[in-house]
Coordinates of C-alpha atoms and ligand atoms in Angstrom, one line a residue:
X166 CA 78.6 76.6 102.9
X167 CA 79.3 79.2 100.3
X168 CA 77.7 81.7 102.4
X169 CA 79.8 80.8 105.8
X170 CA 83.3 80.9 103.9
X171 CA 82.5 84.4 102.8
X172 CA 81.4 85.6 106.1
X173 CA 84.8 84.4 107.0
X174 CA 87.0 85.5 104.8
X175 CA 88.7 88.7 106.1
X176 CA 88.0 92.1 104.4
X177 CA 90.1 94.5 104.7
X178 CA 89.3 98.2 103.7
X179 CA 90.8 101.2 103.2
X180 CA 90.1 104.6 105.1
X181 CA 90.8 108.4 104.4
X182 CA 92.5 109.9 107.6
X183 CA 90.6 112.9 106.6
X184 CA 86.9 110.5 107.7
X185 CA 88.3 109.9 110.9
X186 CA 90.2 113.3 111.6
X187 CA 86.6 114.7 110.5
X188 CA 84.6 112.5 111.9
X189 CA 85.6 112.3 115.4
X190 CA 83.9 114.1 118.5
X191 CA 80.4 115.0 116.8
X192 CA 79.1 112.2 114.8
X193 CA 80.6 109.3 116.2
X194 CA 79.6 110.4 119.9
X195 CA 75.7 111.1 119.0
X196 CA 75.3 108.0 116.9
X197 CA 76.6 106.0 120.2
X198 CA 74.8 107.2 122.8
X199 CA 71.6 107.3 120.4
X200 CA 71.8 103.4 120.3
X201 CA 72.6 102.8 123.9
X202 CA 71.6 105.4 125.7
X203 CA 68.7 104.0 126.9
X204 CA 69.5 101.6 128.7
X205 CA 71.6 101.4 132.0
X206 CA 74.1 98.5 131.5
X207 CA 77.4 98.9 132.9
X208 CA 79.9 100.4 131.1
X209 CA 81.8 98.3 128.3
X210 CA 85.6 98.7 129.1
X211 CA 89.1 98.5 126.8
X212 CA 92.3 98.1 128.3
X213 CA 94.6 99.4 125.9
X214 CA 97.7 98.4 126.0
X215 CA 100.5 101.1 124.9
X216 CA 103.4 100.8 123.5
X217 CA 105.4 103.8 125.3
X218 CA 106.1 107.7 125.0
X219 CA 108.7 107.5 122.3
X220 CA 107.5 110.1 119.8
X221 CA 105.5 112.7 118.9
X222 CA 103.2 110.8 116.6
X223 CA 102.8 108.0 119.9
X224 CA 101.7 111.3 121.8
X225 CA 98.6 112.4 119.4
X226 CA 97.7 108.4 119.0
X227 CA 97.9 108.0 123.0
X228 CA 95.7 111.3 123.2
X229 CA 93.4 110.0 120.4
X230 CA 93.0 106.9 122.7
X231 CA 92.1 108.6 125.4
X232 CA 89.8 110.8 123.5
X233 CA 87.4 107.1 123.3
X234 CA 85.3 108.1 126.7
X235 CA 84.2 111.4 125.8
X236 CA 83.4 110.1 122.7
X237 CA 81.1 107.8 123.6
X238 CA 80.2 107.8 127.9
X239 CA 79.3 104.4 127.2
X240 CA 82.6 103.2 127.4
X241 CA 85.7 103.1 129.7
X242 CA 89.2 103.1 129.0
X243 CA 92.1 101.6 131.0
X244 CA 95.2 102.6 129.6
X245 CA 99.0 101.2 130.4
X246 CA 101.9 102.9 128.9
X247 CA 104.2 100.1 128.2
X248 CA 107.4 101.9 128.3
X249 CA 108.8 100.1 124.9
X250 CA 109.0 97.4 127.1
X251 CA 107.0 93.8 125.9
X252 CA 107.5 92.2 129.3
X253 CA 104.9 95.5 130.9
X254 CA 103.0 94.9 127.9
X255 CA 102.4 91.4 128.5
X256 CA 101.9 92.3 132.2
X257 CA 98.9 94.6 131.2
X258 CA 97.3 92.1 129.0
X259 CA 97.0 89.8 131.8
X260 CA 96.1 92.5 134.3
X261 CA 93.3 93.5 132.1
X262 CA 92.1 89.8 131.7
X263 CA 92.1 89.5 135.7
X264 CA 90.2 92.9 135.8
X265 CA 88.1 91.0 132.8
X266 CA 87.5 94.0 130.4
X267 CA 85.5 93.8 127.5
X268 CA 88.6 94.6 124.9
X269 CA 91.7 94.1 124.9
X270 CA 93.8 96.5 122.9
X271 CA 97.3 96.3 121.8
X272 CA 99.7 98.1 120.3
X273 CA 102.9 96.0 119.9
X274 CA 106.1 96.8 120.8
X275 CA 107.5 93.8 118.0
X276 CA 105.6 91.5 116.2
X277 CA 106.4 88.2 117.6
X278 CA 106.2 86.8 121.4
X279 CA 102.7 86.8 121.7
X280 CA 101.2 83.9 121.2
X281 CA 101.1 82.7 124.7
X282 CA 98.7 85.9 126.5
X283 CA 97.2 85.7 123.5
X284 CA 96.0 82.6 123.7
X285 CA 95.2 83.6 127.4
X286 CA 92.7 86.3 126.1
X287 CA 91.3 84.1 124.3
X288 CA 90.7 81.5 126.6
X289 CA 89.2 84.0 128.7
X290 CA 86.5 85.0 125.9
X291 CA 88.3 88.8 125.9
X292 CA 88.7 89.8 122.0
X293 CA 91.9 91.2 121.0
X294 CA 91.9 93.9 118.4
X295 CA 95.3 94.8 116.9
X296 CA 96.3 99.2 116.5
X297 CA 99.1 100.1 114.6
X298 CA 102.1 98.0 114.6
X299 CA 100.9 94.1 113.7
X300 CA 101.5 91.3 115.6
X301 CA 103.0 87.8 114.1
X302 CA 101.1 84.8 115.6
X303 CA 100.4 81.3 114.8
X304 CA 97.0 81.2 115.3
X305 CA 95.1 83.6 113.7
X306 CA 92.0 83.5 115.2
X307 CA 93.9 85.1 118.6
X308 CA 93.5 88.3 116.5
X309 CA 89.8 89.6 116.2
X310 CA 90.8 92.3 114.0
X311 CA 93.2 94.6 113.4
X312 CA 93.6 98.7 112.6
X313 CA 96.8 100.6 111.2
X314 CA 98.7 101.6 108.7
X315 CA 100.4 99.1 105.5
X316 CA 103.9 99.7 107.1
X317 CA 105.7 98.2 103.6
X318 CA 104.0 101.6 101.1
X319 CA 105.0 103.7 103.9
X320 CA 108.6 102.5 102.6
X321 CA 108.2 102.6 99.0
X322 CA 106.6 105.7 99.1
X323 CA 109.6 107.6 101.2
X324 CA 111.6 106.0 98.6
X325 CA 110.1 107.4 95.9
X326 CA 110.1 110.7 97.0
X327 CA 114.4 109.9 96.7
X328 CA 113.8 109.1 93.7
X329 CA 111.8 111.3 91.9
X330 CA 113.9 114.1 93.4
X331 CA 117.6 112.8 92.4
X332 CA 116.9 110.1 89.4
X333 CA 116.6 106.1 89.3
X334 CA 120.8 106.9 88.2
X335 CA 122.0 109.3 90.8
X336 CA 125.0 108.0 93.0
X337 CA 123.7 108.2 96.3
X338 CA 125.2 107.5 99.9
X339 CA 122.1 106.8 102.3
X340 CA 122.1 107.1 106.1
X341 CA 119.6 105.1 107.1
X342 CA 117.8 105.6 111.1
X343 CA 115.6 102.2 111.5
X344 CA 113.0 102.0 114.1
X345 CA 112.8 99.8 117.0
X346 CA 114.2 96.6 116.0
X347 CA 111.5 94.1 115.2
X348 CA 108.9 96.0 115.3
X349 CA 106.5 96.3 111.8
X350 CA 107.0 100.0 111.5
X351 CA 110.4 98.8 111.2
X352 CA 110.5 96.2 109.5
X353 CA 108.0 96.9 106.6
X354 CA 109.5 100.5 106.2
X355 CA 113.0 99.1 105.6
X356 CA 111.5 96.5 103.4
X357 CA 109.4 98.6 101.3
X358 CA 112.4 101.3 100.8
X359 CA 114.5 98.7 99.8
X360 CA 112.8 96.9 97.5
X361 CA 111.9 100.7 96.0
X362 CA 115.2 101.2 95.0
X363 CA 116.5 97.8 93.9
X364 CA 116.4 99.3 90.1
X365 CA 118.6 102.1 91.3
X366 CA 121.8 100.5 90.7
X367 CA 124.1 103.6 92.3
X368 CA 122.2 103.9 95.7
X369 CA 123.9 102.7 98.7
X370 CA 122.8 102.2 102.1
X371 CA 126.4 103.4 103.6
X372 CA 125.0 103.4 107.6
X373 CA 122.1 101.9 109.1
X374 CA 121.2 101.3 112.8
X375 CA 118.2 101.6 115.2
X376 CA 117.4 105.1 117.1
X377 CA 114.8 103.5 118.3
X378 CA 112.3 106.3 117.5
X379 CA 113.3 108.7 119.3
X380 CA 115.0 112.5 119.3
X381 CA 117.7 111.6 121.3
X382 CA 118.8 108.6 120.1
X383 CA 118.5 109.6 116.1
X384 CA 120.8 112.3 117.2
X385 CA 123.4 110.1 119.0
X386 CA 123.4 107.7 115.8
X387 CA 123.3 110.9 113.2
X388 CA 126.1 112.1 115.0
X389 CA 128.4 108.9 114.6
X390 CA 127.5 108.0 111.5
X391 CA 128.2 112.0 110.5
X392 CA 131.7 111.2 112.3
X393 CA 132.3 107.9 110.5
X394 CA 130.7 109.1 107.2
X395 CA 129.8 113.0 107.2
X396 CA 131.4 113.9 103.5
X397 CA 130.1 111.0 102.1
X398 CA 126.3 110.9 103.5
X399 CA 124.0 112.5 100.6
X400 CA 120.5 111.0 101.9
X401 CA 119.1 110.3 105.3
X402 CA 116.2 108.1 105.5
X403 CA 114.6 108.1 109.1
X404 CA 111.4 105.4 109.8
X405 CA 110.4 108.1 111.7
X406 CA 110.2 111.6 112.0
X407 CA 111.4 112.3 115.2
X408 CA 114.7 110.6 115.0
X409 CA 115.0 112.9 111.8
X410 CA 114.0 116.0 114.3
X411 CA 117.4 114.5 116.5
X412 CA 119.2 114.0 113.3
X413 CA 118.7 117.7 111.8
X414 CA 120.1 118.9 115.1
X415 CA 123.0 116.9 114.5
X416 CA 124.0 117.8 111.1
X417 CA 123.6 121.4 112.2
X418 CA 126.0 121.1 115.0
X419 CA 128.3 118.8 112.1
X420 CA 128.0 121.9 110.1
X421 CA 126.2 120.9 107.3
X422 CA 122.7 122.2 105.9
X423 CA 119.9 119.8 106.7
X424 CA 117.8 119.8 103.4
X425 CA 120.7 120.9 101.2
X426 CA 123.5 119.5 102.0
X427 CA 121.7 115.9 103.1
X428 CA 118.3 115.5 101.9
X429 CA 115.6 114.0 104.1
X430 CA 113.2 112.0 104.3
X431 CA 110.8 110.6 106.9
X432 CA 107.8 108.8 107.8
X433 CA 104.6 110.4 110.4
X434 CA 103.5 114.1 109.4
X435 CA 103.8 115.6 112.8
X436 CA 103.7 119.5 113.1
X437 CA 107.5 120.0 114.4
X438 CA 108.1 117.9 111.3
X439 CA 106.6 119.9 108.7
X440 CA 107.7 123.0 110.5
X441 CA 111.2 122.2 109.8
X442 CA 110.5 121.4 106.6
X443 CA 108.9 124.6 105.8
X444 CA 112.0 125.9 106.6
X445 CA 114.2 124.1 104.5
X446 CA 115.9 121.9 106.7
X447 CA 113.9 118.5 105.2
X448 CA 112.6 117.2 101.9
X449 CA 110.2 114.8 102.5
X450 CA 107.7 113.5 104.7
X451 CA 105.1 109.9 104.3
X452 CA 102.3 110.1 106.6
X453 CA 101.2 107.9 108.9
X454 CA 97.8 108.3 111.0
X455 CA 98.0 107.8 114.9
X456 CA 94.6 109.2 115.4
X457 CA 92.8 106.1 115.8
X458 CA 90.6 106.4 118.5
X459 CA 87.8 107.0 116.9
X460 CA 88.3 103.8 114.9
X461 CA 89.0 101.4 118.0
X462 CA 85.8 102.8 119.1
X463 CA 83.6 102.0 116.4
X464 CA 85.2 98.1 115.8
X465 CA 85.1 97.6 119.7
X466 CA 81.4 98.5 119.1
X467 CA 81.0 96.1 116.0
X468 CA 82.6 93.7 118.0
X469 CA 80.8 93.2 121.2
X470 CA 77.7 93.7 119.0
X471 CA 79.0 90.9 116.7
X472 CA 78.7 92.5 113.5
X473 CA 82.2 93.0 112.6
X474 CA 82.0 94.8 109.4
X475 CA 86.4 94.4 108.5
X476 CA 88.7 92.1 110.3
X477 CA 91.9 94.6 108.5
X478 CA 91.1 98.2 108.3
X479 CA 93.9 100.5 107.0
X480 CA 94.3 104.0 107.0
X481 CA 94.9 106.4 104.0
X482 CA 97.7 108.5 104.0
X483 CA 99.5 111.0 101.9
X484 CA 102.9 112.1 100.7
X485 CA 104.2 115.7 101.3
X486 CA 106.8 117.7 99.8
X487 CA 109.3 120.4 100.8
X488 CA 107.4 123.0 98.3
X489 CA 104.0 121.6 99.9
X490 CA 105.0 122.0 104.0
X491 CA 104.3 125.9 104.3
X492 CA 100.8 125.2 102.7
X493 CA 100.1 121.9 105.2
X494 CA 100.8 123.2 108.5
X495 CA 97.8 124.5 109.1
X496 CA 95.8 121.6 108.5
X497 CA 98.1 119.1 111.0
X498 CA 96.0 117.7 113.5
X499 CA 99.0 115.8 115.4
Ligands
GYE699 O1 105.9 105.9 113.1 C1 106.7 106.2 115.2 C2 106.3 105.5 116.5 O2 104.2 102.3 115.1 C3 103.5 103.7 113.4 O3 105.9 104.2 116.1 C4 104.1 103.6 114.7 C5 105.5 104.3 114.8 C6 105.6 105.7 114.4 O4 107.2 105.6 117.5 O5 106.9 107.5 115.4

């Protein structure tokens, strides 16, 4: 009894990006073909189901993906490129139950209006493992297990890069550049800056709206809320660092000094990121890990093998600052 409440209770564990971005091609392929190699079953298939093309840090996960076949010639991949659309997710999920693969991946646009293909994976006997946004269902067990990043720290931690750099008494006028609206990288990075800076009775949030995630809309909304705002505006805090890539652009063309005369900060890590901050033009970046094929591999693995080791595992990420860019670049994998 003991024993079977354990077995079900969910463990969730923490991993260093570092593991996976180290780990990939070599060790993870040769330990897979080693145990299955042999014999000459059909190939075990994943349908992943994407969320779009909206960013550079959705480019190196969508590549890490796709990196799952070559890693381990024991398994296909069918990919659909949902377009930041749910309705062509959904669609996929139920194509992939009709083709009847083996997985069923998702990566959510938002977190609720699942529940129904869900439940339609499930009854099909398909599990469903969760990548980097979460989902919000009813039922738990429609969810076999889930892989990403803890959305809320990502928050607090860009937060606190504000506030160690200005003081918990600094008057501040944030600019705020949410991500797509209801979606957890969202949600939890609003929430988790928020809540941050509740003891930091002179910050404002002057201007927030949605760019969506990408270049060209962070710079559209920069470029009003410059127009509305642009004397005021001391802090811009983009859920993303793409929209800040759009934004920088736009306080340029403002005439203002991205990095000086508005500091940044941002959540991802990618390489155009850090390359702008190495040249001044941003403060702060919270990384997030899209390289998670190699980790959708291995569960898928655990999974159809039915030894699930963790039903949540979430990835470890760092912090970065401007006088630590120059010395980072290098290393970026994404
Ligand atoms: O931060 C953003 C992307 O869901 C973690 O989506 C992901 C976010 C990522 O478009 O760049």
């Amino acid at each position: 009894m003991k024993f079977k409440k354990l077995a079900a209770i969910a463990a969730t564990v923490v991993l260093a990006t570092g593991i996976f971005a180290g780990c990939g091609s070599q060790s993870t392929s040769s330990n897979s073909s080693s145990s299955s190699s042999s014999s000459s079953s059909k190939k075990k298939v994943i349908g992943y189901a994407q969320v779009g093309a909206e960013s550079g840090w959705r480019t190196a996960e969508t590549a890490s993906i796709k990196e799952i076949p070559k890693l381990d010639p024991n398994f296909d991949l069918k990919f659909s490129d949902g377009q930041q659309k749910q309705e062509n997710q959904i669609k996929a999920i139920r194509s992939f139950i009709a083709q009847k693969v083996d997985i069923i991946a998702l990566a959510p646009v938002v977190e609720t209006g699942w529940d129904t293909v869900l439940k339609e994976a499930k009854d099909a006997k398909i599990p469903v493992i969760i990548v980097d946004r979460n989902v919000k269902v009813a039922d738990e067990s429609l969810v076999t297990a889930f892989l990403g990043s803890d959305m809320e720290e990502e928050g607090r931690r860009a937060a606190k890069l504000v506030i160690d750099h200005f003081g918990k008494d600094a008057k501040l006028n944030i600019a705020e550049l949410q991500g797509t609206v209801g979606s957890t990288a969202m949600i939890g990075r609003q929430k988790g800056f928020n809540e941050a800076i509740k003891d930091c009775p002179n910050y404002k949030i002057v201007k927030s709206q949605t760019g969506d995630f990408t270049r060209a809309k962070g710079k559209e909304v920069m470029e009003a809320f410059l127009k509305s705002d642009g004397d005021k505006i001391n802090v811009l805090w983009a859920h993303n660092d793409d929209m800040a890539v759009g934004a920088i652009q736009a306080i340029e063309e403002y005439g203002k000094k991205p990095g000086k005369d508005i500091f940044i900060v941002s959540v991802d890590g990618i390489k155009d990121m850090f390359q702008l901050m190495a040249d001044g033009k941003s403060n702060g970046i919270v990384e997030c890990n899209p390289l998670l094929g190699p980790q959708l591999l291995e569960t898928s693995k655990q999974v159809l093998e039915g030894k699930l080791k963790y039903k949540k595992v979430i990835s470890k990420e760092g912090v970065f600052t401007q006088e630590q860019a120059k010395a980072e670049l290098p290393n970026r994998k994404y």
